[in-house]
Short mmCIF file of N, CA and C in Angstrom, two decimals:
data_model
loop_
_atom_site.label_atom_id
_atom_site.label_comp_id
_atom_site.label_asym_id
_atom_site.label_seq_id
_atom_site.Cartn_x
_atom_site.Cartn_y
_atom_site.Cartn_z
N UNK S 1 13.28 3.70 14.60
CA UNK S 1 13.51 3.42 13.19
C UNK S 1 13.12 4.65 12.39
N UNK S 2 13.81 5.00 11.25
CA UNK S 2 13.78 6.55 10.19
C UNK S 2 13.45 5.36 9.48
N UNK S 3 12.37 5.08 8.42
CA UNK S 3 12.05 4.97 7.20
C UNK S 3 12.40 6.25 5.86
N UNK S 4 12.68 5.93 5.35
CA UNK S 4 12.37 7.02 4.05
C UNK S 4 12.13 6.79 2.53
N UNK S 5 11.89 7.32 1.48
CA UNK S 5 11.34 6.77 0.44
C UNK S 5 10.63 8.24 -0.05
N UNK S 6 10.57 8.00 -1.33
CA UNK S 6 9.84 8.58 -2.41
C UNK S 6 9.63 8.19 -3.60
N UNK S 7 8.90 9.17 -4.85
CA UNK S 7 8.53 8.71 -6.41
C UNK S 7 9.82 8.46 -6.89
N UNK S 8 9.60 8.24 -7.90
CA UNK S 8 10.85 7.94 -9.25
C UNK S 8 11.49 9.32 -9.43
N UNK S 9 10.44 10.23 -9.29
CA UNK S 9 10.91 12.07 -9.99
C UNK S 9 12.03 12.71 -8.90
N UNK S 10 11.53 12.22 -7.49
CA UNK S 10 12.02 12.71 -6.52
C UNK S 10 11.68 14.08 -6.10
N UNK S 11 10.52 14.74 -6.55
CA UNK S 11 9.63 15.68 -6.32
C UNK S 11 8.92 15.34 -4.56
N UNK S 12 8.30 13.80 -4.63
CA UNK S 12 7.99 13.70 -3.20
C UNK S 12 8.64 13.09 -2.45
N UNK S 13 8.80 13.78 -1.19
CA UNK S 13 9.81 12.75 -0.22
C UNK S 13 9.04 12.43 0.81
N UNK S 14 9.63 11.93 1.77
CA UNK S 14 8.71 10.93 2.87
C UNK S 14 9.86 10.68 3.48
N UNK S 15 9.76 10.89 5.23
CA UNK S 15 10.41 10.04 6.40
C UNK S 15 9.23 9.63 7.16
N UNK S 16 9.54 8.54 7.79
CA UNK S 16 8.42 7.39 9.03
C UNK S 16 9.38 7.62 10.09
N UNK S 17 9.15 7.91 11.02
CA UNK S 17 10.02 8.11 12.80
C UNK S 17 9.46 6.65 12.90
N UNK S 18 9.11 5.40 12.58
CA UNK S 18 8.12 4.29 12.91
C UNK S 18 8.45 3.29 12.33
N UNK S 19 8.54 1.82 13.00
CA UNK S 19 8.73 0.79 12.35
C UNK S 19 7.32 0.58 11.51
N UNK S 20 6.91 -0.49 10.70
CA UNK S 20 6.30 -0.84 9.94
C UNK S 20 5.15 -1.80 10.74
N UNK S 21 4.17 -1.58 11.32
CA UNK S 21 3.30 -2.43 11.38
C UNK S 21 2.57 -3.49 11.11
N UNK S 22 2.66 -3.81 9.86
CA UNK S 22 2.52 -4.64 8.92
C UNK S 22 2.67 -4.49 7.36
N UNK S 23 2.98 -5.43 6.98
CA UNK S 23 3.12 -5.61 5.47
C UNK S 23 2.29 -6.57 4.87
N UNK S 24 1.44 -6.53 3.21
CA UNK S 24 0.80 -7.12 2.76
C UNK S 24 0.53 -7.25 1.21
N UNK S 25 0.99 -8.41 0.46
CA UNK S 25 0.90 -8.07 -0.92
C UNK S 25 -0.79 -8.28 -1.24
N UNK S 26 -1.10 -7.49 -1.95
CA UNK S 26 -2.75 -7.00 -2.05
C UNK S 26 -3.13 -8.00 -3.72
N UNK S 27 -4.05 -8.65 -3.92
CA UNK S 27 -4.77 -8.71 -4.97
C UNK S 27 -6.08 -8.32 -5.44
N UNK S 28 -6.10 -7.35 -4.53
CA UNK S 28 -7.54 -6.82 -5.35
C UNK S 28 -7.47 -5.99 -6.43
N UNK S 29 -8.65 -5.84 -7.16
CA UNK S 29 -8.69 -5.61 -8.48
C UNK S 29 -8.29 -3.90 -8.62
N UNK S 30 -8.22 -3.35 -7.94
CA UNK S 30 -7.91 -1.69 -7.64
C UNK S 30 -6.56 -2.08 -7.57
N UNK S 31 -5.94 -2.52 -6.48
CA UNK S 31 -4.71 -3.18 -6.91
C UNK S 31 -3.68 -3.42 -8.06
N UNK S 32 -4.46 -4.44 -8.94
CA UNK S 32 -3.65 -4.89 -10.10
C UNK S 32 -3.76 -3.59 -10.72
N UNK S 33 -5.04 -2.88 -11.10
CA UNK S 33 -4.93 -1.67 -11.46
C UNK S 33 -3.28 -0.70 -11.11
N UNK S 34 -3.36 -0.56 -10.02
CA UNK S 34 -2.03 0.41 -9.54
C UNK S 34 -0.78 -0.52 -10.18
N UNK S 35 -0.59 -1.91 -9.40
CA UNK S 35 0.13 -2.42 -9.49
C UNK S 35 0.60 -3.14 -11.70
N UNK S 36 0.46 -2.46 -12.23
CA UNK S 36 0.13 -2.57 -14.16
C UNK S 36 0.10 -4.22 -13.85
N UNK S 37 -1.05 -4.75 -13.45
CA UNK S 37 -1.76 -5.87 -13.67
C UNK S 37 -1.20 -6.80 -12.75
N UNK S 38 -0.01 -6.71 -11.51
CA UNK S 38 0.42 -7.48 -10.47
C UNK S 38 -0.69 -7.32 -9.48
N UNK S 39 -0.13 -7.94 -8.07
CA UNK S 39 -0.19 -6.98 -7.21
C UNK S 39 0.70 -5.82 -6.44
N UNK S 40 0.17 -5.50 -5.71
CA UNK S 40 0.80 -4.43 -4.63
C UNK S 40 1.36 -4.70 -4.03
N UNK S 41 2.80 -3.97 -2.98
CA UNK S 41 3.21 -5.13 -2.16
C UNK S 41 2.92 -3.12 -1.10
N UNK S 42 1.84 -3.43 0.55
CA UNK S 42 1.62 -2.43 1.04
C UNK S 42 1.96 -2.28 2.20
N UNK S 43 2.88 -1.52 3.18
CA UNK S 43 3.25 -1.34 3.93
C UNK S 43 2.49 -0.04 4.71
N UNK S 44 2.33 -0.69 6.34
CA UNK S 44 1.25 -0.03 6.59
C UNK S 44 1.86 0.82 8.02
N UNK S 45 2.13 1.94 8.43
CA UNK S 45 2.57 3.11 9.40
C UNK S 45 1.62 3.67 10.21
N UNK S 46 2.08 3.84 11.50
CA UNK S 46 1.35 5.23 12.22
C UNK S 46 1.27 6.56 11.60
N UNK S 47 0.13 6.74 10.48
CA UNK S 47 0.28 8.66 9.92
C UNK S 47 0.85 9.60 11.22
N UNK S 48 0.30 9.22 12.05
CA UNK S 48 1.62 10.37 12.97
C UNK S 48 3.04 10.32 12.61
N UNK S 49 3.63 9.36 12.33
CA UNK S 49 4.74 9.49 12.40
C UNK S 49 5.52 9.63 10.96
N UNK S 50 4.69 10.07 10.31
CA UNK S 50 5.21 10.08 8.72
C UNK S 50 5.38 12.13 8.41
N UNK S 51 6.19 12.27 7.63
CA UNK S 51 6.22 13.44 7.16
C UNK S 51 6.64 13.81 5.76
N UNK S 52 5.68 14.20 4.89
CA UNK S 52 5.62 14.23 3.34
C UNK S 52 6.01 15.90 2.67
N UNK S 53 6.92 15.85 1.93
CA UNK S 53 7.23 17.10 1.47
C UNK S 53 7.09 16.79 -0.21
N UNK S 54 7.04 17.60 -0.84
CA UNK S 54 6.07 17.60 -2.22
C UNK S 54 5.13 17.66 -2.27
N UNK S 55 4.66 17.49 -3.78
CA UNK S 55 3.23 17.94 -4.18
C UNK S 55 2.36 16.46 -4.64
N UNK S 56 1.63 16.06 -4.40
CA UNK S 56 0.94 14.29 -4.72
C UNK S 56 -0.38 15.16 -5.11
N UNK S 57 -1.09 14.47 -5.65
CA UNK S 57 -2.42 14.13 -6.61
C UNK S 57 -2.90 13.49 -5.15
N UNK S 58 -4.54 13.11 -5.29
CA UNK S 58 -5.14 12.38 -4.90
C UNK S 58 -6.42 11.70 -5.60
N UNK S 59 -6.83 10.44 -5.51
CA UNK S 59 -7.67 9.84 -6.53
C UNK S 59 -8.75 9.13 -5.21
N UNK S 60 -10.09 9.52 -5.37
CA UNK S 60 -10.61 9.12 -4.23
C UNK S 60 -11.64 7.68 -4.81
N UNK S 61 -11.73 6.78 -4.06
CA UNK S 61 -12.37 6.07 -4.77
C UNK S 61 -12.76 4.81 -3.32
N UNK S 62 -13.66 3.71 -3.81
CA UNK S 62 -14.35 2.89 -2.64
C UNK S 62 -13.65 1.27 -3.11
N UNK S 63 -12.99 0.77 -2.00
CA UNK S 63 -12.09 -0.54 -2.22
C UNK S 63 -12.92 -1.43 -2.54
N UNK S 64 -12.40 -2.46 -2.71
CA UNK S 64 -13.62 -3.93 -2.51
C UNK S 64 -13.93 -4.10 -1.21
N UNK S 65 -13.13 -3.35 -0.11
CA UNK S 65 -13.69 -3.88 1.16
C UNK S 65 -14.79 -2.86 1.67
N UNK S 66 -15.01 -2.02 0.88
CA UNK S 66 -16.17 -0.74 1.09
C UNK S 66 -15.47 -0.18 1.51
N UNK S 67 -13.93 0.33 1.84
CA UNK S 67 -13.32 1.42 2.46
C UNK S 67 -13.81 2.65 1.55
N UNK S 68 -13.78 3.84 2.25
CA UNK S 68 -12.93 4.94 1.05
C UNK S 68 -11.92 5.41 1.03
N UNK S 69 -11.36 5.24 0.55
CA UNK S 69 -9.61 5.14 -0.14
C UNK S 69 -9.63 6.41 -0.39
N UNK S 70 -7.99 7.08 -0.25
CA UNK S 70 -7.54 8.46 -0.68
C UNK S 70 -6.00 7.71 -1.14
N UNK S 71 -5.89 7.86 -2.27
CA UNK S 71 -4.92 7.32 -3.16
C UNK S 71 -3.80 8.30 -3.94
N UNK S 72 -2.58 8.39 -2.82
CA UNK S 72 -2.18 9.19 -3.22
C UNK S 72 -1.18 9.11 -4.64
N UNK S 73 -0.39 9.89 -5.27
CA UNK S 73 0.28 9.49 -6.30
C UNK S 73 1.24 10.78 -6.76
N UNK S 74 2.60 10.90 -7.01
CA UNK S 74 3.01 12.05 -7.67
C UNK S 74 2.51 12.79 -8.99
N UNK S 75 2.47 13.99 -8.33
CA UNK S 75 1.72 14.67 -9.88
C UNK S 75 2.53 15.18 -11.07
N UNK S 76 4.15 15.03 -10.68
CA UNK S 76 4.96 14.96 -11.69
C UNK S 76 5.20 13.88 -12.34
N UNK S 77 5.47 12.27 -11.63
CA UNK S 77 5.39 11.29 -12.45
C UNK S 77 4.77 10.20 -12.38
N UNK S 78 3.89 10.44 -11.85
CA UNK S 78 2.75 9.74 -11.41
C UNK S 78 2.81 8.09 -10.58
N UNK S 79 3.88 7.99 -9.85
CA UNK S 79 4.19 7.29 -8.97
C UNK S 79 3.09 7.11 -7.76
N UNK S 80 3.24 6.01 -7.92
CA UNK S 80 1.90 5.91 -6.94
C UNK S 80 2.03 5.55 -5.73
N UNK S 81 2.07 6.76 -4.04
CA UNK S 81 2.65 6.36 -3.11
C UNK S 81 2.15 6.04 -1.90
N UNK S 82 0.96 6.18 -1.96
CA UNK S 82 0.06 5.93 -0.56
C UNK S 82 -1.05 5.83 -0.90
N UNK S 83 -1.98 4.96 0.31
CA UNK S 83 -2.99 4.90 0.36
C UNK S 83 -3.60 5.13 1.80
N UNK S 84 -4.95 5.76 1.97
CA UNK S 84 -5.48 6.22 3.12
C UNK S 84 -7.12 5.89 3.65
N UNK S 85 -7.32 4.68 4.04
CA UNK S 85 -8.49 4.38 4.27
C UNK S 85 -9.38 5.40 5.34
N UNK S 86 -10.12 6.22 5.08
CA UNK S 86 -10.55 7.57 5.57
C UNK S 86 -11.90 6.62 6.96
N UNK S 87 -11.56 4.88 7.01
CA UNK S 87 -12.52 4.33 8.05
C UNK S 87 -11.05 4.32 8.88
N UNK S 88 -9.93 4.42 8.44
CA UNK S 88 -8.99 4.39 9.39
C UNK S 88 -7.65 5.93 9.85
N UNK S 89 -8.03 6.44 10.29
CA UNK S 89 -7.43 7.91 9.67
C UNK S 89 -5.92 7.91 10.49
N UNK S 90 -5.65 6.70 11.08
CA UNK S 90 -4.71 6.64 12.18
C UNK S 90 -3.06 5.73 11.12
N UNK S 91 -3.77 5.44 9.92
CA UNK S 91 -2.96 4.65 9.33
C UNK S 91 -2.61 5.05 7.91
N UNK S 92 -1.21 4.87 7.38
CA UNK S 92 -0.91 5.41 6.43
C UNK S 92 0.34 4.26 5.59
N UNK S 93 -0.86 3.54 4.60
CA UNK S 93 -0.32 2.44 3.69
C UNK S 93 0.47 3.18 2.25
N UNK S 94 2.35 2.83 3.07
CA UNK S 94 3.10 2.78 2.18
C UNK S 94 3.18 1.95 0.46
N UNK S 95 3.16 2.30 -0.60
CA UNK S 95 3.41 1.28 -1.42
C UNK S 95 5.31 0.41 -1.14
N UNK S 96 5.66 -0.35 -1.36
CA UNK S 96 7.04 -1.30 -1.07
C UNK S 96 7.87 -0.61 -1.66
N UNK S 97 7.43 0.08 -3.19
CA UNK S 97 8.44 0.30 -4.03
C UNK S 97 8.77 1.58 -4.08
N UNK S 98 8.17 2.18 -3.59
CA UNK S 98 8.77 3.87 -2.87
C UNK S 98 9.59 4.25 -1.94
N UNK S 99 9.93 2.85 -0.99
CA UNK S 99 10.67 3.30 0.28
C UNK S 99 12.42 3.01 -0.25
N UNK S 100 12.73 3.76 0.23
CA UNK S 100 14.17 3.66 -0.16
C UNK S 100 15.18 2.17 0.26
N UNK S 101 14.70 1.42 1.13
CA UNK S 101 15.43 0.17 1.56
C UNK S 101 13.90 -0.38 1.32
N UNK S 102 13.62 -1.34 0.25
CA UNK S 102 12.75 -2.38 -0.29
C UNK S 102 12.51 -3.25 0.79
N UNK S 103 13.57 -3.78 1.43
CA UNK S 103 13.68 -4.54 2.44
C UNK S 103 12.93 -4.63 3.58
N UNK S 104 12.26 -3.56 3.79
CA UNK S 104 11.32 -3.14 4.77
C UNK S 104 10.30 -3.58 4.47
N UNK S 105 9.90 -3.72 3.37
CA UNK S 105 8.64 -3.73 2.96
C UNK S 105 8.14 -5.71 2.66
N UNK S 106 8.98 -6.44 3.46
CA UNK S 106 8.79 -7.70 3.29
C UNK S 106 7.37 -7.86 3.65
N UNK S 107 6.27 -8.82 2.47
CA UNK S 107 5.01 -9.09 3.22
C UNK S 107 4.91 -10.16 4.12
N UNK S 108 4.12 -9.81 4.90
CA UNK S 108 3.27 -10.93 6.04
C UNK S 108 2.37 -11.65 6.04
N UNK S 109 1.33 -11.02 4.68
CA UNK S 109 0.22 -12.06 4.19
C UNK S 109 0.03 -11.75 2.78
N UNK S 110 -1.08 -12.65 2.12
CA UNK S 110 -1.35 -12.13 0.62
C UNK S 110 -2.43 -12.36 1.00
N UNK S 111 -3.45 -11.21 0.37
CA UNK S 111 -4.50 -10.85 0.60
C UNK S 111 -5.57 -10.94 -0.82
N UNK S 112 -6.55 -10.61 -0.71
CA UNK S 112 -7.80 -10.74 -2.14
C UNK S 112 -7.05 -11.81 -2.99
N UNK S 113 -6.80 -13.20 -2.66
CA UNK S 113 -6.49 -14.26 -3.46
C UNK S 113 -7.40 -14.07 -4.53
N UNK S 114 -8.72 -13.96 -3.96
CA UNK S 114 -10.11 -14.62 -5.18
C UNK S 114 -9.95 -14.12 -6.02
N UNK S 115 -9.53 -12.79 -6.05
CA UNK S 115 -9.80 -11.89 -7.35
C UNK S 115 -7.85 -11.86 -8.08
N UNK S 116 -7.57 -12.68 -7.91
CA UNK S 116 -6.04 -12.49 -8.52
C UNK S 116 -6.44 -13.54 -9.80
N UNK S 117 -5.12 -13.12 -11.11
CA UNK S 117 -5.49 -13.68 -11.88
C UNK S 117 -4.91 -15.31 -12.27
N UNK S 118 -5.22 -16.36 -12.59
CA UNK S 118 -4.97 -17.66 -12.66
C UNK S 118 -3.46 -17.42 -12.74
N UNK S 119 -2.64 -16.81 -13.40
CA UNK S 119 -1.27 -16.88 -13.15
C UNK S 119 -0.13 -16.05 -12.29
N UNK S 120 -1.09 -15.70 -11.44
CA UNK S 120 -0.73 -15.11 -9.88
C UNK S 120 -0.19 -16.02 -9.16
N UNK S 121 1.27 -15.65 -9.25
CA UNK S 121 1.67 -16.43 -7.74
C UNK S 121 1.48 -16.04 -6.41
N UNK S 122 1.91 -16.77 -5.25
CA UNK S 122 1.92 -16.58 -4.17
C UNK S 122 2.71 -17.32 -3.11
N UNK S 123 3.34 -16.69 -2.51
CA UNK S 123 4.46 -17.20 -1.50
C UNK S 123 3.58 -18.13 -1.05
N UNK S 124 4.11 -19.41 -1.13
CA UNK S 124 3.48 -20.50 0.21
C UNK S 124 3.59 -20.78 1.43
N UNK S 125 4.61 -19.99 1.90
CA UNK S 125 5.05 -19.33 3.32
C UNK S 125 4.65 -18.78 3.82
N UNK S 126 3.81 -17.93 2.62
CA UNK S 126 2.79 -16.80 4.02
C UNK S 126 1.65 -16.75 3.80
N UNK S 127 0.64 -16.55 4.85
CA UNK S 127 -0.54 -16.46 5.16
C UNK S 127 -1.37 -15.77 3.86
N UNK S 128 -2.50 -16.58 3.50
CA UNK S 128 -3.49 -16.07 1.92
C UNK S 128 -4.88 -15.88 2.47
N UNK S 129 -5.19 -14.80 2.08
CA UNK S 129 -6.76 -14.52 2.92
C UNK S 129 -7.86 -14.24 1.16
N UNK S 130 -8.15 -14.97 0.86
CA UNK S 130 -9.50 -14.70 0.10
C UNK S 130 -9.59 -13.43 -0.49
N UNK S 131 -10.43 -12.66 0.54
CA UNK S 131 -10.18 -11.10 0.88
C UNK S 131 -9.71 -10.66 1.49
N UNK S 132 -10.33 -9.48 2.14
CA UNK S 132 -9.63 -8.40 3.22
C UNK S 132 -8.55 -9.60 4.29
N UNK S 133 -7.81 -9.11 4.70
CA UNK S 133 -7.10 -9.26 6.25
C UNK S 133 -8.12 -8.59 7.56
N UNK S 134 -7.96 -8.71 8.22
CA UNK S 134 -8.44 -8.16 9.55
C UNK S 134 -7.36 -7.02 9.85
N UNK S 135 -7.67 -5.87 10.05
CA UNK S 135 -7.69 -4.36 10.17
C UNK S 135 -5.90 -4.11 10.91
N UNK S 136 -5.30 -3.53 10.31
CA UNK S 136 -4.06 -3.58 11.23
C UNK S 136 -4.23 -2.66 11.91
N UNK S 137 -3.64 -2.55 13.19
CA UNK S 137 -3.98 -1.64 14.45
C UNK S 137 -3.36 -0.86 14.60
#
């Protein structure tokens, strides 16, 4: 499988040689942040198999799950396109809305229910975890 995807500017590009490991719409509060007060919907890759051309920002900061996060984002239009848990250096979480076929990016669970806001929906079809999920591999 070729994944591909980039920002809105089209300054950064991105191919995945890799199917998608998992998918997950996120409600944690860093989250709604990125997501202008939704959630996220995050698609998660082998970083080996990804290859990024452009220039991204990075915003370093500590999740609710105590990760430390490397948050990437375009520095022309500030599209926000990855995330990099530095406890996991093997994995490289796509945002949904960067990849060029959306479709890929179907989630598998919804995650940080607790912290979503009273008029947060959520698929009833798929799996709702409180918090964190358990670690994709």
């Amino acid at each position: 499988m070729n994944v591909t995807g980039g920002c809105l500017c089209k300054a950064v590009r991105f191919e995945i040689a890799a199917a998608p490991i998992t998918a997950r719409t996120c409600w944690c509060r860093l989250c709604q942040y990125v997501g202008a007060g939704s959630a996220t919907v995050n698609v998660v890759f082998p970083k080996s198999a990804a290859k990024v051309t452009g220039s991204s920002a990075v915003y370093r900061c500590i999740a609710d799950s105590g990760a430390h996060m490397n948050r990437s984002f375009c520095a022309t239009c500030g599209t926000h396109l990855f995330s990099e848990a530095e406890e996991r250096p093997h994995l490289l979480i796509v945002r949904a809305g960067t990849l060029d076929d959306p479709e890929i990016g179907k989630p598998e669970m919804t995650i940080w229910t607790k912290t979503a806001p009273s008029w947060a929906c959520f698929d009833p079809a798929l799996p709702q975890h409180e918090g964190p999920a358990p670690p994709a591999k």
